[in-house]
Amino acid sequence: MAVDVVAADRDGVTLGAPLEPNINHRDTVFGGSAAALAILSAWGLLFVRLRDEHPDATIVIQRHAMRHLRPITGGFTATSFLPEPGAWDRFVATYQRRKLARISVRATLRCAGELVGELDAAFVALELNTA
């Protein structure tokens, strides 16, 4: 996929990918590549936020819905964010109490500055027994 990290902080993760390694038979981005970049961006946001507070948390995707709004004809980006104010505090409090918590994350896909896709996803953080 040739993914690059464009930006990564507690507010969001932006990843970029070129058209060429992600191209389909119509010379646009393969839908699976678009969805994968969006999911990775969303997962990355949780990783960035959890790595200092709860480095042993395992982050897994529970469900996702991808909306492909138009064909992606060039290099593209996926930018993740938390859609609900206050969700993070509830998520962390639940994780600290139960070692299991769920949170919704969104990501937008853009090509040449234009919105081309949207992801809604739910992720679960859990503590796995490794002993």
Coordinates of N, CA and C in Angstrom, one line a residue:
M1 N 0.8 -1.2 0.0 CA 0.0 0.0 0.0 C 0.8 1.3 0.0
A2 N 2.1 1.2 0.5 CA 3.0 2.3 0.5 C 2.4 3.5 1.4
V3 N 2.0 3.1 2.6 CA 1.4 4.1 3.5 C 2.5 4.9 4.2
D4 N 2.2 6.2 4.3 CA 3.0 7.1 5.0 C 2.2 7.8 6.1
V5 N 2.9 8.1 7.3 CA 2.3 8.8 8.3 C 2.5 10.3 8.0
V6 N 1.4 11.0 7.8 CA 1.4 12.4 7.5 C 1.4 13.2 8.8
A7 N 0.6 12.8 9.8 CA 0.5 13.5 11.1 C -0.1 12.5 12.1
A8 N 0.4 12.6 13.3 CA -0.1 11.7 14.4 C 0.0 12.4 15.7
D9 N -1.2 12.7 16.3 CA -1.2 13.2 17.7 C -2.5 12.8 18.3
R10 N -2.8 13.3 19.5 CA -4.0 12.8 20.3 C -5.3 13.3 19.6
D11 N -5.2 14.3 18.7 CA -6.4 14.7 18.1 C -6.8 14.0 16.8
G12 N -5.8 13.3 16.2 CA -6.1 12.5 15.0 C -4.8 12.0 14.4
V13 N -5.0 11.0 13.5 CA -3.9 10.4 12.8 C -4.3 10.6 11.3
T14 N -3.4 11.1 10.5 CA -3.5 11.2 9.1 C -2.5 10.4 8.4
L15 N -3.0 9.5 7.6 CA -2.1 8.6 6.8 C -2.3 8.9 5.3
G16 N -1.3 8.7 4.5 CA -1.4 8.9 3.1 C -0.9 7.7 2.3
A17 N -1.5 7.6 1.1 CA -1.1 6.5 0.2 C -1.2 6.9 -1.2
P18 N -0.3 6.5 -2.1 CA -0.4 6.8 -3.5 C -1.4 5.9 -4.3
L19 N -1.7 6.4 -5.4 CA -2.6 5.6 -6.3 C -2.0 4.3 -6.8
E20 N -0.8 4.3 -7.3 CA -0.2 3.2 -8.0 C -0.2 1.8 -7.3
P21 N 0.2 1.7 -6.1 CA 0.1 0.3 -5.5 C -1.3 -0.1 -5.0
N22 N -2.2 0.8 -5.1 CA -3.6 0.6 -4.7 C -4.6 0.6 -5.8
I23 N -4.1 0.5 -7.0 CA -5.0 0.7 -8.2 C -5.8 -0.5 -8.5
N24 N -7.0 -0.3 -9.0 CA -7.8 -1.4 -9.5 C -7.9 -1.4 -11.0
H25 N -8.8 -2.2 -11.6 CA -8.9 -2.3 -13.0 C -9.5 -1.1 -13.7
R26 N -10.0 -0.2 -12.9 CA -10.6 1.1 -13.5 C -9.7 2.3 -13.3
D27 N -8.4 2.0 -12.9 CA -7.4 3.1 -12.7 C -7.8 4.0 -11.6
T28 N -8.6 3.5 -10.6 CA -8.9 4.2 -9.4 C -8.4 3.4 -8.2
V29 N -8.6 3.9 -7.0 CA -8.1 3.2 -5.8 C -9.1 2.0 -5.6
F30 N -8.5 0.8 -5.3 CA -9.2 -0.3 -4.9 C -10.0 0.0 -3.6
G31 N -11.2 -0.4 -3.5 CA -12.0 -0.1 -2.3 C -11.4 -0.7 -1.0
G32 N -10.8 -1.9 -1.2 CA -10.2 -2.5 0.0 C -9.0 -1.7 0.5
S33 N -8.3 -1.1 -0.4 CA -7.2 -0.2 0.1 C -7.7 1.0 0.8
A34 N -8.7 1.6 0.2 CA -9.3 2.8 0.9 C -9.8 2.5 2.3
A35 N -10.5 1.4 2.4 CA -11.1 1.0 3.7 C -9.9 0.7 4.7
A36 N -8.9 0.0 4.2 CA -7.8 -0.4 5.0 C -7.1 0.8 5.6
L37 N -6.9 1.8 4.7 CA -6.2 3.1 5.2 C -7.0 3.8 6.2
A38 N -8.3 3.8 6.0 CA -9.2 4.5 7.0 C -9.2 3.7 8.3
I39 N -9.3 2.4 8.3 CA -9.2 1.6 9.5 C -7.9 1.8 10.2
L40 N -6.8 1.8 9.5 CA -5.5 1.9 10.1 C -5.4 3.3 10.7
S41 N -5.9 4.3 10.1 CA -5.9 5.7 10.7 C -6.6 5.7 12.0
A42 N -7.8 5.1 12.0 CA -8.6 5.1 13.2 C -8.0 4.3 14.3
W43 N -7.4 3.1 14.0 CA -6.7 2.3 15.0 C -5.5 3.0 15.5
G44 N -4.8 3.7 14.6 CA -3.6 4.5 15.0 C -3.9 5.6 16.0
L45 N -5.1 6.2 15.9 CA -5.5 7.2 16.8 C -5.6 6.7 18.2
L46 N -6.2 5.5 18.3 CA -6.4 4.8 19.7 C -5.0 4.4 20.2
F47 N -4.1 3.9 19.3 CA -2.8 3.5 19.7 C -2.0 4.7 20.3
V48 N -2.1 5.8 19.6 CA -1.4 7.0 20.0 C -1.9 7.5 21.4
R49 N -3.2 7.4 21.6 CA -3.8 7.9 22.9 C -3.6 6.9 24.0
L50 N -3.5 5.6 23.7 CA -3.3 4.6 24.8 C -1.9 4.3 25.1
R51 N -1.0 4.5 24.2 CA 0.4 4.0 24.4 C 1.1 4.4 25.7
D52 N 0.8 5.6 26.2 CA 1.4 6.1 27.4 C 0.6 5.7 28.7
E53 N -0.7 5.8 28.6 CA -1.5 5.5 29.8 C -1.7 4.0 30.0
H54 N -1.9 3.2 28.9 CA -2.2 1.8 29.0 C -1.5 1.1 27.9
P55 N -0.2 1.0 28.0 CA 0.6 0.3 26.9 C 0.3 -1.2 26.7
D56 N -0.3 -1.8 27.7 CA -0.6 -3.2 27.5 C -2.0 -3.5 26.9
A57 N -2.7 -2.4 26.6 CA -4.1 -2.6 26.0 C -3.9 -3.1 24.6
T58 N -4.7 -4.1 24.3 CA -4.8 -4.6 22.9 C -6.0 -3.9 22.2
I59 N -5.8 -3.4 21.1 CA -6.9 -2.7 20.4 C -7.3 -3.5 19.2
V60 N -8.6 -3.8 19.1 CA -9.2 -4.6 18.0 C -10.4 -3.9 17.5
I61 N -10.6 -4.1 16.2 CA -11.8 -3.5 15.6 C -13.0 -4.5 15.9
Q62 N -14.1 -3.9 16.2 CA -15.3 -4.6 16.5 C -16.3 -4.6 15.2
R63 N -16.4 -3.5 14.7 CA -17.3 -3.3 13.5 C -16.9 -2.1 12.7
H64 N -17.2 -2.0 11.4 CA -17.0 -0.8 10.7 C -18.0 -0.7 9.5
A65 N -18.2 0.5 9.1 CA -19.0 0.8 7.9 C -18.3 1.8 7.1
M66 N -18.1 1.5 5.8 CA -17.3 2.4 4.9 C -18.3 2.9 3.9
R67 N -18.2 4.3 3.7 CA -19.0 4.9 2.6 C -18.0 5.4 1.6
H68 N -18.1 4.8 0.4 CA -17.3 5.3 -0.7 C -18.1 6.3 -1.5
L69 N -17.7 7.6 -1.4 CA -18.5 8.7 -1.9 C -18.3 8.9 -3.4
R70 N -17.0 8.7 -3.8 CA -16.7 8.9 -5.2 C -15.4 8.1 -5.5
P71 N -15.1 7.8 -6.8 CA -13.8 7.2 -7.1 C -12.6 8.0 -6.7
I72 N -11.6 7.3 -6.2 CA -10.4 8.0 -5.8 C -9.4 7.8 -7.0
T73 N -9.0 9.0 -7.6 CA -8.2 8.9 -8.8 C -6.8 9.3 -8.6
G74 N -6.3 9.5 -7.4 CA -4.9 9.8 -7.2 C -4.5 9.5 -5.7
G75 N -3.4 10.1 -5.3 CA -3.0 9.9 -3.9 C -4.1 10.3 -3.0
F76 N -4.2 9.7 -1.8 CA -5.3 9.9 -0.9 C -4.8 9.9 0.5
T77 N -5.6 10.5 1.4 CA -5.3 10.5 2.8 C -6.5 10.0 3.6
A78 N -6.3 9.5 4.8 CA -7.3 9.1 5.7 C -7.0 9.8 7.0
T79 N -7.9 10.6 7.6 CA -7.7 11.3 8.9 C -8.8 10.8 9.9
S80 N -8.3 10.4 11.0 CA -9.2 9.9 12.1 C -9.5 10.9 13.1
F81 N -10.6 10.8 13.8 CA -11.0 11.6 14.9 C -12.1 11.0 15.8
L82 N -12.2 11.4 17.0 CA -13.2 11.0 17.9 C -14.5 11.8 17.7
P83 N -15.6 11.2 17.3 CA -16.8 12.1 16.9 C -17.6 12.6 18.1
E84 N -17.4 12.0 19.3 CA -18.2 12.4 20.4 C -17.4 13.0 21.5
P85 N -17.7 14.3 21.9 CA -17.0 14.9 23.0 C -17.3 14.1 24.3
G86 N -16.2 13.9 25.0 CA -16.4 13.2 26.3 C -16.3 11.7 26.2
A87 N -16.2 11.2 25.0 CA -16.2 9.7 24.8 C -14.9 9.2 25.3
W88 N -13.8 9.9 25.2 CA -12.5 9.4 25.6 C -12.4 9.1 27.1
D89 N -12.9 10.1 27.8 CA -12.9 10.0 29.3 C -13.7 8.8 29.8
R90 N -14.9 8.6 29.2 CA -15.7 7.4 29.5 C -15.0 6.1 29.1
F91 N -14.4 6.1 28.0 CA -13.7 5.0 27.5 C -12.5 4.6 28.4
V92 N -11.7 5.5 28.8 CA -10.6 5.3 29.8 C -11.1 4.8 31.1
A93 N -12.1 5.5 31.6 CA -12.7 5.1 32.9 C -13.2 3.6 32.9
T94 N -13.9 3.3 31.8 CA -14.4 1.9 31.7 C -13.2 0.9 31.6
Y95 N -12.2 1.3 30.8 CA -11.1 0.4 30.6 C -10.4 0.2 32.0
Q96 N -10.2 1.3 32.7 CA -9.5 1.1 34.0 C -10.3 0.3 35.0
R97 N -11.6 0.3 34.9 CA -12.4 -0.4 35.8 C -12.6 -1.9 35.4
R98 N -12.8 -2.1 34.1 CA -13.1 -3.5 33.6 C -12.0 -4.1 32.8
K99 N -11.0 -3.4 32.4 CA -10.0 -3.9 31.4 C -10.6 -4.3 30.1
L100 N -11.7 -3.6 29.8 CA -12.4 -3.8 28.5 C -13.3 -2.6 28.3
A101 N -13.2 -2.0 27.1 CA -13.9 -0.8 26.8 C -14.1 -0.7 25.3
R102 N -15.2 0.0 24.9 CA -15.5 0.2 23.4 C -15.6 1.7 23.1
I103 N -15.1 2.1 21.9 CA -15.2 3.5 21.5 C -15.4 3.6 20.0
S104 N -16.2 4.6 19.6 CA -16.4 4.9 18.2 C -15.3 5.8 17.7
V105 N -14.9 5.6 16.5 CA -13.9 6.5 15.8 C -14.4 6.7 14.4
R106 N -14.1 7.8 13.9 CA -14.5 8.1 12.5 C -13.2 8.5 11.7
A107 N -13.2 8.3 10.4 CA -12.1 8.7 9.6 C -12.7 9.2 8.3
T108 N -12.1 10.2 7.7 CA -12.5 10.7 6.4 C -11.4 10.5 5.4
L109 N -11.8 10.2 4.2 CA -10.8 10.0 3.1 C -10.9 11.2 2.2
R110 N -9.7 11.7 1.8 CA -9.7 12.8 0.9 C -8.7 12.5 -0.3
C111 N -9.1 13.1 -1.4 CA -8.2 13.0 -2.6 C -8.2 14.4 -3.2
A112 N -7.1 15.0 -3.4 CA -7.0 16.4 -4.0 C -7.9 17.4 -3.2
G113 N -7.9 17.2 -1.9 CA -8.7 18.1 -1.1 C -10.2 17.8 -1.0
E114 N -10.7 16.8 -1.8 CA -12.1 16.5 -1.9 C -12.4 15.3 -1.0
L115 N -13.6 15.4 -0.3 CA -14.0 14.3 0.5 C -14.5 13.1 -0.4
V116 N -13.9 11.9 -0.3 CA -14.2 10.8 -1.1 C -14.7 9.6 -0.4
G117 N -14.6 9.6 0.9 CA -15.1 8.5 1.7 C -15.1 8.8 3.2
E118 N -15.9 8.0 3.9 CA -16.1 8.1 5.3 C -16.2 6.7 6.0
L119 N -15.5 6.6 7.1 CA -15.5 5.4 7.9 C -16.1 5.7 9.3
D120 N -17.0 4.8 9.7 CA -17.5 4.8 11.1 C -17.1 3.4 11.6
A121 N -16.4 3.4 12.8 CA -15.9 2.2 13.3 C -16.0 2.1 14.8
A122 N -16.1 0.9 15.3 CA -16.1 0.7 16.8 C -14.9 -0.2 17.1
F123 N -14.1 0.2 18.1 CA -12.9 -0.5 18.5 C -13.1 -0.9 19.9
V124 N -12.5 -2.0 20.3 CA -12.4 -2.5 21.7 C -11.0 -2.5 22.2
A125 N -10.8 -2.0 23.4 CA -9.5 -2.1 24.0 C -9.7 -3.2 25.1
L126 N -8.8 -4.1 25.2 CA -8.9 -5.1 26.3 C -7.5 -5.5 26.7
E127 N -7.5 -6.0 27.9 CA -6.2 -6.6 28.5 C -6.2 -8.1 28.3
L128 N -5.3 -8.5 27.5 CA -5.2 -10.0 27.3 C -4.3 -10.6 28.3
N129 N -4.6 -11.7 28.8 CA -3.7 -12.5 29.7 C -2.7 -13.1 28.9
T130 N -1.4 -12.7 29.0 CA -0.3 -13.3 28.3 C 0.4 -14.3 29.1
A131 N 0.0 -14.6 30.3 CA 0.7 -15.6 31.1 C 0.3 -17.0 30.8

